[in-house]
Coordinates of C-alpha atoms in Angstrom, one line a residue:
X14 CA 142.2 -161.0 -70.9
X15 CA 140.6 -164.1 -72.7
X16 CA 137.9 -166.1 -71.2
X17 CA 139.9 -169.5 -70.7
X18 CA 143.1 -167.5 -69.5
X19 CA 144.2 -168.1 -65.6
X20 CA 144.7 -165.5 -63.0
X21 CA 147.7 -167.2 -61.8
X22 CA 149.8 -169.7 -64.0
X23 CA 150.9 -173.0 -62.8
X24 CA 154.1 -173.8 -63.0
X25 CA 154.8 -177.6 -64.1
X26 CA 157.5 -180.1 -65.0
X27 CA 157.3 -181.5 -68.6
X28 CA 159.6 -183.7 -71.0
X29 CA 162.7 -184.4 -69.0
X30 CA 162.2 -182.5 -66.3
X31 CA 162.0 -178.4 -67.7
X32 CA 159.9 -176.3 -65.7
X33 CA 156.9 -174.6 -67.7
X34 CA 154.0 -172.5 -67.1
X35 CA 150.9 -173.3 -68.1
X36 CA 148.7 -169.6 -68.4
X37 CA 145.1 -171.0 -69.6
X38 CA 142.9 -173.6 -70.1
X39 CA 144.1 -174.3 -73.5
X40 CA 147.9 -174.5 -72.2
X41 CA 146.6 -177.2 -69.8
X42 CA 144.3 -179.0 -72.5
X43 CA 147.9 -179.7 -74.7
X44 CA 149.9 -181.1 -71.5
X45 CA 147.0 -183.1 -70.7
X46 CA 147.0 -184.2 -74.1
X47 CA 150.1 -185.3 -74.3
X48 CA 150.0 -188.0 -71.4
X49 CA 151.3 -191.3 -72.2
X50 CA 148.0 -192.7 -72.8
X51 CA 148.9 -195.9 -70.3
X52 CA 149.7 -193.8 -67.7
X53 CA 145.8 -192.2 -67.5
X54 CA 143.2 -192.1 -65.1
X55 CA 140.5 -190.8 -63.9
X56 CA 141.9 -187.5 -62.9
X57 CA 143.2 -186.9 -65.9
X58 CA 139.8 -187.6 -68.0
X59 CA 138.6 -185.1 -64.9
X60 CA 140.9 -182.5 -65.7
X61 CA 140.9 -183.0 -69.3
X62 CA 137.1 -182.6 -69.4
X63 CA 136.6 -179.2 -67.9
X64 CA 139.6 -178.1 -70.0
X65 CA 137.5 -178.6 -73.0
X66 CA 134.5 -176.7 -70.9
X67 CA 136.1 -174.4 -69.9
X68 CA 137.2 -173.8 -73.8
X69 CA 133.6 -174.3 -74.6
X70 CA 133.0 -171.1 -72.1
X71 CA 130.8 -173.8 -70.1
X72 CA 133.2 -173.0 -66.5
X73 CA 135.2 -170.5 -65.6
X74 CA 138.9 -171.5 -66.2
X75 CA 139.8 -170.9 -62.6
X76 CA 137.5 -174.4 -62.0
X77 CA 140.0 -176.0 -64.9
X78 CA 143.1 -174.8 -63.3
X79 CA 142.0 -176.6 -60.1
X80 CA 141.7 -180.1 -61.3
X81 CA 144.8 -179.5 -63.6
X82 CA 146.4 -178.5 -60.7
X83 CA 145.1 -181.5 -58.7
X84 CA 146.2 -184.0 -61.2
X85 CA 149.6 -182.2 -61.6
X86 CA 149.7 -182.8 -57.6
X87 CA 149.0 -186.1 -57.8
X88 CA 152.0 -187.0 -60.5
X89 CA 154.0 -184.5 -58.3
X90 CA 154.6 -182.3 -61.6
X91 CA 154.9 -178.8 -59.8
X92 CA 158.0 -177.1 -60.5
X93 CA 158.9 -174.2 -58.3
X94 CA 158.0 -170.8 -60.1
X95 CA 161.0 -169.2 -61.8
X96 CA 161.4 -166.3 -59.6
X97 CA 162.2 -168.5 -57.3
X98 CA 164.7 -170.5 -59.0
X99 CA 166.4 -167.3 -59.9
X100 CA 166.7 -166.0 -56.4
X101 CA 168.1 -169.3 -55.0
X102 CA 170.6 -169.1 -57.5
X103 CA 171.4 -165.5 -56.5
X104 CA 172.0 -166.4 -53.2
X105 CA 174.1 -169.4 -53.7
X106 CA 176.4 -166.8 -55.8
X107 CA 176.8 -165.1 -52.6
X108 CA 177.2 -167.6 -50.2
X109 CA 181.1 -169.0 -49.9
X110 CA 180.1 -172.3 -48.7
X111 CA 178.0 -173.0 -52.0
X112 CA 180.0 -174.5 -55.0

């Protein structure tokens, strides 16, 4: 597994509203890019930071995912994982009350 790779992705909104998974430190360095720059903060710069550290091989990536993960919290950007969207699907096919 490469060094800036995440044990667990995290699965975020981007664009207009499609669900995607971000797997590494350099996944979460492009979305955190790609913020409107009037819309940043200091959690972004935060997270943004130990993306590039963590690219560097300065922290672990696990310490990147965190504060990506805390400013995609903050900007409510989590998107349920796809399994999950797959079996709620499933089971609205099944249920008769669900159109």
């Amino acid at each position: 597994m490469k060094p800036d790779m995440f044990r667990h992705p995290v699965s975020i909104f981007v664009g207009l509203g499609f669900p995607a998974e971000v797997r590494s430190a350099m996944d979460a360095y492009r979305h955190l890019v790609e913020w409107p720059t009037s819309l940043r903060e200091a959690v972004h710069s935060v997270a943004l930071q130990a993306c590039r550290a963590a690219l560097r091989g300065e922290i672990e990536a696990e310490t990147a995912r965190g504060l990506s993960a805390a400013f995609a919290e903050k900007h409510d950007l989590f998107a349920p994982e796809s399994n999950v969207i797959a079996a709620s699907r499933l089971r609205g096919d099944r249920d008769p009350h669900v159109r």
